[in-house]
PDB file of C-alpha atoms in Angstrom:
ATOM      1  CA  UNK A   1       0.155   0.108  -0.009  1.00 67.00           C
ATOM      2  CA  UNK A   2       1.553   3.518  -0.769  1.00 75.00           C
ATOM      3  CA  UNK A   3       0.820   6.653   1.036  1.00 77.00           C
ATOM      4  CA  UNK A   4      -0.471   9.467  -0.799  1.00 83.00           C
ATOM      5  CA  UNK A   5       1.934  12.233  -0.798  1.00 80.00           C
ATOM      6  CA  UNK A   6       0.168  14.775   1.049  1.00 82.00           C
ATOM      7  CA  UNK A   7      -0.305  12.222   3.887  1.00 80.00           C
ATOM      8  CA  UNK A   8       3.389  11.015   3.692  1.00 76.00           C
ATOM      9  CA  UNK A   9       4.891  14.523   4.340  1.00 77.00           C
ATOM     10  CA  UNK A  10       2.645  14.817   7.395  1.00 79.00           C
ATOM     11  CA  UNK A  11       3.992  11.381   8.622  1.00 77.00           C
ATOM     12  CA  UNK A  12       7.834  12.353   7.738  1.00 76.00           C
ATOM     13  CA  UNK A  13       7.163  15.676   9.871  1.00 81.00           C
ATOM     14  CA  UNK A  14       5.643  13.589  13.036  1.00 82.00           C
ATOM     15  CA  UNK A  15       7.200  10.087  12.960  1.00 88.00           C
ATOM     16  CA  UNK A  16      10.353   7.765  12.236  1.00 92.00           C
ATOM     17  CA  UNK A  17       9.976   5.950   9.040  1.00 91.00           C
ATOM     18  CA  UNK A  18      10.622   2.236   8.484  1.00 96.00           C
ATOM     19  CA  UNK A  19      13.238   1.641   5.980  1.00 97.00           C
ATOM     20  CA  UNK A  20      15.225  -0.964   4.619  1.00 98.00           C
ATOM     21  CA  UNK A  21      18.975  -0.370   3.216  1.00 98.00           C
ATOM     22  CA  UNK A  22      20.568  -3.085   1.389  1.00 98.00           C
ATOM     23  CA  UNK A  23      24.396  -3.572   0.644  1.00 98.00           C
ATOM     24  CA  UNK A  24      24.448  -5.268  -2.985  1.00 98.00           C
ATOM     25  CA  UNK A  25      27.562  -7.508  -3.213  1.00 98.00           C
ATOM     26  CA  UNK A  26      28.824  -9.223  -6.406  1.00 96.00           C
ATOM     27  CA  UNK A  27      31.022 -12.459  -7.038  1.00 92.00           C
ATOM     28  CA  UNK A  28      34.379 -10.241  -6.718  1.00 93.00           C
ATOM     29  CA  UNK A  29      33.437  -9.124  -3.383  1.00 95.00           C
ATOM     30  CA  UNK A  30      32.712  -5.483  -4.753  1.00 97.00           C
ATOM     31  CA  UNK A  31      30.002  -3.656  -3.109  1.00 98.00           C
ATOM     32  CA  UNK A  32      27.547  -1.319  -4.818  1.00 98.00           C
ATOM     33  CA  UNK A  33      27.490   2.455  -4.214  1.00 98.00           C
ATOM     34  CA  UNK A  34      25.355   5.087  -5.873  1.00 98.00           C
ATOM     35  CA  UNK A  35      25.266   8.697  -5.573  1.00 98.00           C
ATOM     36  CA  UNK A  36      22.096  10.020  -4.153  1.00 96.00           C
ATOM     37  CA  UNK A  37      20.104  12.428  -6.225  1.00 95.00           C
ATOM     38  CA  UNK A  38      17.784  13.632  -3.183  1.00 89.00           C
ATOM     39  CA  UNK A  39      17.577  14.562   0.345  1.00 87.00           C
ATOM     40  CA  UNK A  40      18.763  13.433   2.993  1.00 90.00           C
ATOM     41  CA  UNK A  41      22.194  12.970   1.984  1.00 92.00           C
ATOM     42  CA  UNK A  42      21.989  14.219  -1.670  1.00 92.00           C
ATOM     43  CA  UNK A  43      25.257  14.175  -3.502  1.00 96.00           C
ATOM     44  CA  UNK A  44      26.888  11.244  -1.016  1.00 97.00           C
ATOM     45  CA  UNK A  45      28.001   7.955  -1.941  1.00 98.00           C
ATOM     46  CA  UNK A  46      25.162   5.611  -0.424  1.00 98.00           C
ATOM     47  CA  UNK A  47      23.461   2.052  -0.045  1.00 98.00           C
ATOM     48  CA  UNK A  48      20.365   1.375  -1.740  1.00 98.00           C
ATOM     49  CA  UNK A  49      17.061   1.797   0.429  1.00 97.00           C
ATOM     50  CA  UNK A  50      13.902   3.321   1.084  1.00 95.00           C
ATOM     51  CA  UNK A  51      10.482   2.925   3.215  1.00 93.00           C
ATOM     52  CA  UNK A  52       8.800  -0.194   3.982  1.00 96.00           C
ATOM     53  CA  UNK A  53       5.286  -0.174   2.232  1.00 93.00           C
ATOM     54  CA  UNK A  54       2.344  -1.434   4.537  1.00 90.00           C
ATOM     55  CA  UNK A  55       1.948  -5.269   4.399  1.00 93.00           C
ATOM     56  CA  UNK A  56       5.262  -5.497   2.699  1.00 95.00           C
ATOM     57  CA  UNK A  57       8.012  -7.435   4.268  1.00 97.00           C
ATOM     58  CA  UNK A  58      11.549  -6.887   4.536  1.00 97.00           C
ATOM     59  CA  UNK A  59      12.843  -9.205   1.899  1.00 97.00           C
ATOM     60  CA  UNK A  60      10.134  -7.784  -0.478  1.00 98.00           C
ATOM     61  CA  UNK A  61      11.007  -4.240   0.583  1.00 98.00           C
ATOM     62  CA  UNK A  62      14.760  -4.870  -0.053  1.00 98.00           C
ATOM     63  CA  UNK A  63      14.346  -6.844  -3.305  1.00 98.00           C
ATOM     64  CA  UNK A  64      11.638  -3.910  -4.546  1.00 98.00           C
ATOM     65  CA  UNK A  65      14.133  -1.170  -4.103  1.00 98.00           C
ATOM     66  CA  UNK A  66      16.891  -2.866  -5.599  1.00 98.00           C
ATOM     67  CA  UNK A  67      14.938  -3.522  -8.677  1.00 98.00           C
ATOM     68  CA  UNK A  68      13.651  -0.058  -8.705  1.00 98.00           C
ATOM     69  CA  UNK A  69      16.581   2.011  -8.117  1.00 97.00           C
ATOM     70  CA  UNK A  70      18.769  -0.211 -10.059  1.00 98.00           C
ATOM     71  CA  UNK A  71      16.992  -2.667 -12.235  1.00 98.00           C
ATOM     72  CA  UNK A  72      18.910  -5.545 -10.571  1.00 98.00           C
ATOM     73  CA  UNK A  73      17.946  -9.192  -9.676  1.00 97.00           C
ATOM     74  CA  UNK A  74      19.106 -10.169  -6.063  1.00 98.00           C
ATOM     75  CA  UNK A  75      19.250 -12.823  -3.655  1.00 97.00           C
ATOM     76  CA  UNK A  76      18.692 -12.287   0.235  1.00 97.00           C
ATOM     77  CA  UNK A  77      22.019 -13.411   2.104  1.00 97.00           C
ATOM     78  CA  UNK A  78      21.378 -12.297   5.531  1.00 97.00           C
ATOM     79  CA  UNK A  79      19.762  -9.480   7.604  1.00 97.00           C
ATOM     80  CA  UNK A  80      22.794  -7.100   9.049  1.00 98.00           C
ATOM     81  CA  UNK A  81      21.478  -5.236  11.994  1.00 97.00           C
ATOM     82  CA  UNK A  82      18.980  -2.381  12.924  1.00 97.00           C
ATOM     83  CA  UNK A  83      20.104   1.496  12.249  1.00 98.00           C
ATOM     84  CA  UNK A  84      19.004   4.805  12.919  1.00 96.00           C
ATOM     85  CA  UNK A  85      19.530   7.520  10.823  1.00 94.00           C
ATOM     86  CA  UNK A  86      18.496  11.389  11.314  1.00 90.00           C
ATOM     87  CA  UNK A  87      18.853  14.104   9.106  1.00 86.00           C
ATOM     88  CA  UNK A  88      18.147  18.076   9.002  1.00 82.00           C
ATOM     89  CA  UNK A  89      17.427  17.299   5.494  1.00 84.00           C
ATOM     90  CA  UNK A  90      14.021  15.565   3.826  1.00 75.00           C
ATOM     91  CA  UNK A  91      13.290  14.501   0.409  1.00 72.00           C
ATOM     92  CA  UNK A  92       9.669  16.063   1.370  1.00 66.00           C
ATOM     93  CA  UNK A  93      11.015  19.488   2.647  1.00 70.00           C
ATOM     94  CA  UNK A  94      10.044  18.486   6.089  1.00 71.00           C
ATOM     95  CA  UNK A  95      10.099  21.238   8.819  1.00 74.00           C
ATOM     96  CA  UNK A  96      11.453  18.517  11.251  1.00 79.00           C
ATOM     97  CA  UNK A  97      13.957  16.625   8.764  1.00 84.00           C
ATOM     98  CA  UNK A  98      14.284  12.684   8.518  1.00 86.00           C
ATOM     99  CA  UNK A  99      14.265  10.174  11.035  1.00 91.00           C
ATOM    100  CA  UNK A 100      14.620   6.374   9.910  1.00 94.00           C
ATOM    101  CA  UNK A 101      14.407   3.033  11.761  1.00 97.00           C
ATOM    102  CA  UNK A 102      16.379   0.955   9.281  1.00 98.00           C
ATOM    103  CA  UNK A 103      16.903  -2.838   8.885  1.00 98.00           C
ATOM    104  CA  UNK A 104      20.054  -3.461   6.866  1.00 98.00           C
ATOM    105  CA  UNK A 105      20.270  -6.484   4.522  1.00 98.00           C
ATOM    106  CA  UNK A 106      23.056  -8.014   2.463  1.00 98.00           C
ATOM    107  CA  UNK A 107      22.181  -9.064  -0.875  1.00 98.00           C
ATOM    108  CA  UNK A 108      23.841 -10.479  -3.835  1.00 97.00           C
ATOM    109  CA  UNK A 109      23.657 -10.543  -7.600  1.00 97.00           C
ATOM    110  CA  UNK A 110      21.712 -13.605  -9.187  1.00 95.00           C
ATOM    111  CA  UNK A 111      23.994 -13.296 -12.088  1.00 93.00           C
ATOM    112  CA  UNK A 112      26.071 -10.686 -14.093  1.00 91.00           C
ATOM    113  CA  UNK A 113      23.972  -7.428 -14.842  1.00 94.00           C
ATOM    114  CA  UNK A 114      24.037  -4.105 -16.082  1.00 95.00           C
ATOM    115  CA  UNK A 115      22.961  -1.320 -13.425  1.00 97.00           C
ATOM    116  CA  UNK A 116      20.300   0.943 -14.620  1.00 97.00           C
ATOM    117  CA  UNK A 117      19.779   3.671 -12.337  1.00 97.00           C
ATOM    118  CA  UNK A 118      16.443   5.411 -11.714  1.00 97.00           C
ATOM    119  CA  UNK A 119      16.122   9.214 -11.010  1.00 96.00           C
ATOM    120  CA  UNK A 120      17.043   8.827  -7.306  1.00 94.00           C
ATOM    121  CA  UNK A 121      20.628   8.444  -8.094  1.00 96.00           C
ATOM    122  CA  UNK A 122      22.911  10.302 -10.513  1.00 97.00           C
ATOM    123  CA  UNK A 123      25.879   7.768 -10.786  1.00 98.00           C
ATOM    124  CA  UNK A 124      27.372   4.419  -9.007  1.00 98.00           C
ATOM    125  CA  UNK A 125      30.371   2.661  -8.420  1.00 98.00           C
ATOM    126  CA  UNK A 126      31.665  -0.701  -7.522  1.00 98.00           C
ATOM    127  CA  UNK A 127      34.022  -0.619  -4.136  1.00 98.00           C
ATOM    128  CA  UNK A 128      36.488  -3.371  -2.988  1.00 98.00           C
ATOM    129  CA  UNK A 129      36.811  -1.704   0.507  1.00 98.00           C
ATOM    130  CA  UNK A 130      35.574   0.983   2.791  1.00 98.00           C
ATOM    131  CA  UNK A 131      36.769   4.005   1.630  1.00 97.00           C
ATOM    132  CA  UNK A 132      37.878   6.968   3.911  1.00 97.00           C
ATOM    133  CA  UNK A 133      35.475   9.869   2.594  1.00 97.00           C
ATOM    134  CA  UNK A 134      32.099   7.459   3.193  1.00 98.00           C
ATOM    135  CA  UNK A 135      29.144   8.766   5.746  1.00 97.00           C
ATOM    136  CA  UNK A 136      29.640   7.342   9.085  1.00 97.00           C
ATOM    137  CA  UNK A 137      26.759   5.229   8.559  1.00 97.00           C
ATOM    138  CA  UNK A 138      27.632   3.820   5.078  1.00 98.00           C
ATOM    139  CA  UNK A 139      30.691   2.721   6.838  1.00 98.00           C
ATOM    140  CA  UNK A 140      28.890   0.875   9.444  1.00 98.00           C
ATOM    141  CA  UNK A 141      26.442  -0.908   7.225  1.00 98.00           C
ATOM    142  CA  UNK A 142      29.695  -1.669   5.360  1.00 98.00           C
ATOM    143  CA  UNK A 143      31.513  -2.880   7.904  1.00 98.00           C
ATOM    144  CA  UNK A 144      28.359  -5.335   9.662  1.00 98.00           C
ATOM    145  CA  UNK A 145      28.000  -6.935   6.091  1.00 97.00           C
ATOM    146  CA  UNK A 146      31.657  -8.198   6.565  1.00 97.00           C
ATOM    147  CA  UNK A 147      32.344  -8.473   2.967  1.00 97.00           C
ATOM    148  CA  UNK A 148      35.361  -6.657   2.997  1.00 96.00           C
ATOM    149  CA  UNK A 149      36.721  -8.725   5.846  1.00 87.00           C
TER     150      UNK A 149
END
């Protein structure tokens, strides 16, 4: 179930939003990062993710977000941890910013595929280690995935 835009803005103004963030790895033990086009974290390198719809499982939300934002087919490897992300910015110009309660998941590509970004990202890259200039939240979810250890 998708919440109408006006109501969703009211919800963002008053409540934390349940989300999934997805660490996507390939057979070469590299991780996909996208550069965000929208707030929060506009212009930063990030993992794929977003809100969970009502009556949508965590797994279904993760698979949907990956498919919608990158066109990739993935399989779930494991749940990582619970996270919390706050920002003064919001994609909906919220007066109170963003507060997300996040479940992280590690997924792997089902087969070799081409990334096809949607409008929420401006570019992508595959990384083979945790880069120093990444946001602390992104570093944490990548550490928790243990892909690079």
